[in-house]
Coordinates of C-alpha atoms in Angstrom, one line a residue:
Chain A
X56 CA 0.0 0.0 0.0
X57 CA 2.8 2.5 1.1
X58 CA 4.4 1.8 -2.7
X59 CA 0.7 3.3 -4.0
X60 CA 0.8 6.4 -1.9
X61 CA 4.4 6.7 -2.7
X62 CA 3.6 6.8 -6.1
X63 CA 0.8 8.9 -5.9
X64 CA 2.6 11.4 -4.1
X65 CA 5.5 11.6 -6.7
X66 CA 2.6 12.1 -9.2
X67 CA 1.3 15.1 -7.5
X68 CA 4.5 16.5 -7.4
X69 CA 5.3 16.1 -10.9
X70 CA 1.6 17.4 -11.6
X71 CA 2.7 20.3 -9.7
X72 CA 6.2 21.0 -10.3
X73 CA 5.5 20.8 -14.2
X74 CA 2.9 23.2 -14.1
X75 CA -0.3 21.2 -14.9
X76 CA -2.3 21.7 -12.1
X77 CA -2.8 24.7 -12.6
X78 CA -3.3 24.7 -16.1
X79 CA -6.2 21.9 -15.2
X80 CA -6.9 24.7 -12.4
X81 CA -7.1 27.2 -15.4
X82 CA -9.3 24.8 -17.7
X83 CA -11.6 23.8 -14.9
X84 CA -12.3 27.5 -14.0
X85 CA -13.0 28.5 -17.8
X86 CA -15.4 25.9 -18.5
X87 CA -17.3 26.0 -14.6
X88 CA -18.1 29.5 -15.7
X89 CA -18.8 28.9 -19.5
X90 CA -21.2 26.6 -18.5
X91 CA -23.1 28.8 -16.2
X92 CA -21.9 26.7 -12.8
X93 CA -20.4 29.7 -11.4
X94 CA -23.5 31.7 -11.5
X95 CA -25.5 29.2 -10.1
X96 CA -22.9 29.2 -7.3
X97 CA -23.1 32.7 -6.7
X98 CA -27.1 32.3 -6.5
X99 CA -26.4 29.9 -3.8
X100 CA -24.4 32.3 -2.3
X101 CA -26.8 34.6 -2.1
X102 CA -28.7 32.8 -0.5
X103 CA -26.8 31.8 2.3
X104 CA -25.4 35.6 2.7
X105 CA -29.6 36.5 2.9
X106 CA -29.8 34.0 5.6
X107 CA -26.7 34.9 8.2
X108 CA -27.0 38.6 7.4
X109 CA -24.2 40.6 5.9
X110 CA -22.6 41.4 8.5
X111 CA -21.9 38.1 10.1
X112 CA -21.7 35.8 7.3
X113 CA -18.5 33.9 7.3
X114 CA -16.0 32.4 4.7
X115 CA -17.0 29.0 6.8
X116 CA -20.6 29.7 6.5
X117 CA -20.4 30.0 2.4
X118 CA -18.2 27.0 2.3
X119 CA -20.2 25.0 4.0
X120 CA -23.2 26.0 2.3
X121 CA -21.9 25.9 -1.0
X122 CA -19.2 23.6 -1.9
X123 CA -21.5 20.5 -1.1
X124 CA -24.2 21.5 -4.2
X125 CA -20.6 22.7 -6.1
X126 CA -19.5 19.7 -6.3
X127 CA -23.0 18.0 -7.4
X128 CA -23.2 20.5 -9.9
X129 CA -20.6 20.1 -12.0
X130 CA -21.7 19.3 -15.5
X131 CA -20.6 15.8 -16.3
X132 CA -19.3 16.9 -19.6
X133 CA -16.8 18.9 -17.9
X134 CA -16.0 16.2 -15.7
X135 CA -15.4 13.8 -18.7
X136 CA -13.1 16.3 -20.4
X137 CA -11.0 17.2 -17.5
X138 CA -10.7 12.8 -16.5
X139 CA -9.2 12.8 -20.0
X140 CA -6.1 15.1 -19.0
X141 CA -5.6 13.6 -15.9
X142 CA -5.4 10.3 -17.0
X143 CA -3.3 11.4 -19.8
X144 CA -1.1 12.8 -17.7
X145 CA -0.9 9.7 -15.4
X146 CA -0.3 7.4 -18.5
X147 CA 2.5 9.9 -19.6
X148 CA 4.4 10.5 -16.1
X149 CA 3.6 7.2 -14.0
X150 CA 6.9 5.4 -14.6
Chain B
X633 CA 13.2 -4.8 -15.8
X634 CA 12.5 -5.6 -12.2
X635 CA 9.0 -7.1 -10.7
X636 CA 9.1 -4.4 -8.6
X637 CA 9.9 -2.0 -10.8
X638 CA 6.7 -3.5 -13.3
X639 CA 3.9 -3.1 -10.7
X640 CA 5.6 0.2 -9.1
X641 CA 5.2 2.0 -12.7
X642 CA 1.6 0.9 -13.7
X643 CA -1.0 0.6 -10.9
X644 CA -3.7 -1.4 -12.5
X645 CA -6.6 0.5 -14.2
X646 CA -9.1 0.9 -11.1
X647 CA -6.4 2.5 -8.9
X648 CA -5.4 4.8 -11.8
X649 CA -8.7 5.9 -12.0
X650 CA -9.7 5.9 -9.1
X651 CA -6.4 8.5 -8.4
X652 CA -7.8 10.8 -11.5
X653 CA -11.2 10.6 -9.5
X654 CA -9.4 12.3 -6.6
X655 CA -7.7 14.7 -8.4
X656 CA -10.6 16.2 -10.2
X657 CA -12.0 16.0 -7.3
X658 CA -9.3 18.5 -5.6
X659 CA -9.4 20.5 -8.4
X660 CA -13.2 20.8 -8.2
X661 CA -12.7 22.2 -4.1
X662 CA -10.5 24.3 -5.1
X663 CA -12.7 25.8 -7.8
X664 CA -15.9 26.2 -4.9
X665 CA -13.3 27.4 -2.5
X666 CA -11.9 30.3 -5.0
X667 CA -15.2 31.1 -5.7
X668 CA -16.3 31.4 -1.4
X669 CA -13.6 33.7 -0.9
X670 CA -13.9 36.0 -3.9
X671 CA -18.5 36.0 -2.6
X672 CA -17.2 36.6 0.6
X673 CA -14.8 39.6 -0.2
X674 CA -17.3 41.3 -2.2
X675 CA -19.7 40.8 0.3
X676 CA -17.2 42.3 2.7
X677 CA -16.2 45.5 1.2
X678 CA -19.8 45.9 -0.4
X679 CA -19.8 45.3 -4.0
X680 CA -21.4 42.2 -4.0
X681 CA -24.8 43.3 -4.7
X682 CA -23.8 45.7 -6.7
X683 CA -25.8 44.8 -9.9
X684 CA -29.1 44.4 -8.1
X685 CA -32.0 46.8 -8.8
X686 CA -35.3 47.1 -7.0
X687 CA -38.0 45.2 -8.6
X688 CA -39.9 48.4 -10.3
X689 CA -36.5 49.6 -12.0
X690 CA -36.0 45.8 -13.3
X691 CA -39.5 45.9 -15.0
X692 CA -38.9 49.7 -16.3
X693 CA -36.0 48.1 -18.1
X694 CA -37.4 44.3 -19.6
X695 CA -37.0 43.3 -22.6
X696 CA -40.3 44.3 -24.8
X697 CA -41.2 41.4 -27.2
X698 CA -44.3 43.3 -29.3
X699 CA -44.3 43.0 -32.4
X700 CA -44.0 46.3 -34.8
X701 CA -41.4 47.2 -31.8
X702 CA -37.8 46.7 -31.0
X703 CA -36.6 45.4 -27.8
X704 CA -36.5 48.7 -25.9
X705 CA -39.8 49.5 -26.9
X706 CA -39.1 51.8 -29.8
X707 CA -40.6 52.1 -33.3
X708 CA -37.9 51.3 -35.9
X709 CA -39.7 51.7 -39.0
X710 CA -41.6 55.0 -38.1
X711 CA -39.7 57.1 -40.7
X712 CA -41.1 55.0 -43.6
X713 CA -44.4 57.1 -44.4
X714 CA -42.9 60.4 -43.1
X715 CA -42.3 63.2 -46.0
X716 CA -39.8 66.0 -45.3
X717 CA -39.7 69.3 -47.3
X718 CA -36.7 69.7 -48.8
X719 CA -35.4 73.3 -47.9
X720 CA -33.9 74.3 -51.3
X721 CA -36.4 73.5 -53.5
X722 CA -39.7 73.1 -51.4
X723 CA -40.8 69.7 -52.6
X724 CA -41.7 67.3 -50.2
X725 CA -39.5 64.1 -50.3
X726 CA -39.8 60.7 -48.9
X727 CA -37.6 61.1 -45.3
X728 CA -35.7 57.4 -46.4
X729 CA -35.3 59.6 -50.1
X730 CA -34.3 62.7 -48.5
X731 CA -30.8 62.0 -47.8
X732 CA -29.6 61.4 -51.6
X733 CA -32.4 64.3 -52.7
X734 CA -30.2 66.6 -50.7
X735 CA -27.1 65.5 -52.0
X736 CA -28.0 66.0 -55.2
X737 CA -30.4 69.3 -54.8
X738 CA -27.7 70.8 -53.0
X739 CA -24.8 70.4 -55.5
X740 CA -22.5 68.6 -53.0
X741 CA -21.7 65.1 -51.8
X742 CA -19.4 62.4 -53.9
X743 CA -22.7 61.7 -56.5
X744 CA -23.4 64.5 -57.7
X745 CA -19.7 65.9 -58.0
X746 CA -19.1 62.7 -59.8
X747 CA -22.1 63.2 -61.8
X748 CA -21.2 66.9 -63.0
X749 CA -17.9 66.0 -63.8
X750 CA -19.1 63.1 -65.9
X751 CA -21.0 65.8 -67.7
X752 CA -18.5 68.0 -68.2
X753 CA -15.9 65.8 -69.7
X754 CA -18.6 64.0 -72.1
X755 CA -19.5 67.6 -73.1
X756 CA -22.7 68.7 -74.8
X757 CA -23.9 65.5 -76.5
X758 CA -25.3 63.5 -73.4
X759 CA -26.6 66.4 -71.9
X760 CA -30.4 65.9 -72.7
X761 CA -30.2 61.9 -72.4
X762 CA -29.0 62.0 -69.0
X763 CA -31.2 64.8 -67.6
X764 CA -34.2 62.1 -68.9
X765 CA -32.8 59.5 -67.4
X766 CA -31.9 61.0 -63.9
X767 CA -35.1 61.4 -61.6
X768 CA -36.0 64.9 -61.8
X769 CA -34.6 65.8 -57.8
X770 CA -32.2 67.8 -59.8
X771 CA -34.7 71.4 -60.4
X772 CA -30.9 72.8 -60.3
X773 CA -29.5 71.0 -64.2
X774 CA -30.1 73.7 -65.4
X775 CA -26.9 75.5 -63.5
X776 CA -25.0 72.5 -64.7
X777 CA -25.6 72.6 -68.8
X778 CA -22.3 73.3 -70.8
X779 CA -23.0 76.4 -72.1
X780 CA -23.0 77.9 -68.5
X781 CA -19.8 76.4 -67.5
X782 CA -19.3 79.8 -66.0
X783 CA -21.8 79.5 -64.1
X784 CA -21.1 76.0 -63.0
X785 CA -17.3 77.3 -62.1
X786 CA -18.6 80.1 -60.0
X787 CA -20.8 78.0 -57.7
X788 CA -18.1 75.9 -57.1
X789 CA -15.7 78.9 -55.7
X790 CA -18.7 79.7 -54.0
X791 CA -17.9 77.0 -51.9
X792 CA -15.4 77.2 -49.3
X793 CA -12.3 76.5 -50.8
X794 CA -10.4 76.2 -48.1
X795 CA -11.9 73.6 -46.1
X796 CA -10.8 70.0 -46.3
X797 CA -12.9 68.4 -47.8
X798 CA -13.4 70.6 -50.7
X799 CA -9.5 70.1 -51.2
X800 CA -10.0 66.2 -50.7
X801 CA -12.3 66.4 -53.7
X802 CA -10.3 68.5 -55.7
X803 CA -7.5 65.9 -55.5
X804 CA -9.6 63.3 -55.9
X805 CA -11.1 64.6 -59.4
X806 CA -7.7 65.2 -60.1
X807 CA -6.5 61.8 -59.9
X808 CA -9.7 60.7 -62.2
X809 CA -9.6 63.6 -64.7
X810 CA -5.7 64.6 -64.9
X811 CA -4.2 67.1 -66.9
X812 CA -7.8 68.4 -69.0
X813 CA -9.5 69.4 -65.3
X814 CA -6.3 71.8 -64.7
X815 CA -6.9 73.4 -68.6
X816 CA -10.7 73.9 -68.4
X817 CA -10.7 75.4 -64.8
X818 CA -7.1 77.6 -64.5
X819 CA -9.0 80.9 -63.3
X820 CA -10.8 78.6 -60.4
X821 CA -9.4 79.7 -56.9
X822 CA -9.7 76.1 -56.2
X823 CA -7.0 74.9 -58.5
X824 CA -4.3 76.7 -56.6
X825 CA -4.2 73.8 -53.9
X826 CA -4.4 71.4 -57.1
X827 CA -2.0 73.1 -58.6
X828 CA 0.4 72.5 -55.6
X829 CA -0.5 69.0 -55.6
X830 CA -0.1 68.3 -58.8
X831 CA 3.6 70.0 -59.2
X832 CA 4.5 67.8 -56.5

């Protein structure tokens, strides 16, 4: 098992030190809004801002609220697309 | 290469995907957590509800759908019966009309300079055939004929001769016409910026 998360771990690193991850960040974040997810988000938001109040809504509170439906509400298109470059990825740098 | 070596480099399908699975997966946090802390400064230092209007202003404001209308409620096609009279020679003219009426009633845009020159440089013979064709806006042919050519010379140094755009002509109908323009017009105050043009 340890030899998996080894190898995981030297993934992420390479995913990181070669500069994909964020360019998946950067893709991710293009199509989320393309597709109209972050405005839905934002609704949600809004939501939870009208309930706590201005004033005392919290970065925890809109986390909480929000990230649970984020996650559900990612189109599966987008999904698909971005499973592609990862695994790519992983084919390319898993040796 | 080594056994080891073998299952170290390719974890079998399931576990690869199952990693990609958890990588999305970060990346998707990351996304919703970007997105909470960009709501949560705007809602901090009040620009978050920035683009909100009360309801009344919203319906002022909605997109009209009639037809006959465009979409801010507007008449588009309320010029088409309208008739406007035209200030030099009192007719009344079509307002879509008007425009190119003017043009040519007036003596001035590209059309009509184009047209006069065409007449003068084809000289006396198509002067009645073209007057028959043309739609009879132009009251002011007579001015134009060739045996007032005087005439026709002195409303054009009527004109300001100075200002651009008489000069922009002048080169222009230089360019088409050449040397005969300079001939036929020499005592034209106009021709002294051609004339400085042209010697360039």
């Amino acid at each position: 098992m340890s030899k998996e998360s080894q190898m995981r771990a030297a993934i992420n690193q390479k995913l990181i030190e070669m500069g994909e991850r964020e360019r998946l960040k950067e893709l991710l974040r293009a199509k989320l809004i393309e597709c109209g997810w972050r405005d839905q988000l934002k609704a949600l938001c809004k939501e939870v801002i009208k309930e706590k109040g201005i004033e005392n809504v919290t970065v925890e509170d809109l986390v909480a609220g929000v990230t649970p439906k984020g996650r559900a509400l990612v189109p599966d298109s987008v999904k698909k697309e971005l499973l592609q470059r990862i695994r790519a990825f992983l084919a390319q740098h898993s040796t | 290469m080594k056994m080891e070596d073998v299952s170290l480099s390719s974890m079998d399908n399931s576990k690869m995907e199952g990693f990609a699975q958890e990588i999305l997966s970060d990346l998707v946090e990351d996304a919703c957590l970007g997105l909470c802390f960009e709501v949560h400064r705007a809602v901090k230092q009040g620009y978050f509800f920035l683009d909100d209007t009360d309801q009344e202003s919203m319906k002022d404001f909605e997109i009209v759908d009639q037809p006959g209308v465009d979409i801010f409620g507007q008449v588009y096609n309320q010029w088409k019966n309208k008739e406007c009279v035209c200030p030099n020679c009192s007719r009344s003219i079509a307002a879509s009309r008007f425009a190119p009426h003017l043009e040519k009633c007036l003596g001035m845009g590209r059309n009509s300079s184009r047209i006069a020159n065409r007449r003068i440089a084809s000289g006396n013979n198509t002067n009645k055939s073209e007057s028959d064709q043309e739609d009879n806006d132009d009251v002011n042919d007579n001015d134009w004929s060739y045996g007032a050519e005087k005439k026709a010379k002195k409303r054009k140094s009527d004109k300001n001769p100075n200002s651009p755009r008489r000069s922009k002509s002048m080169k222009h109908k230089n360019a088409l016409l050449g040397p005969k323009r300079r001939v036929e017009n020499q005592d034209s105050s106009c021709v002294l910026l051609r004339d400085e043009t042209f010697s360039q």
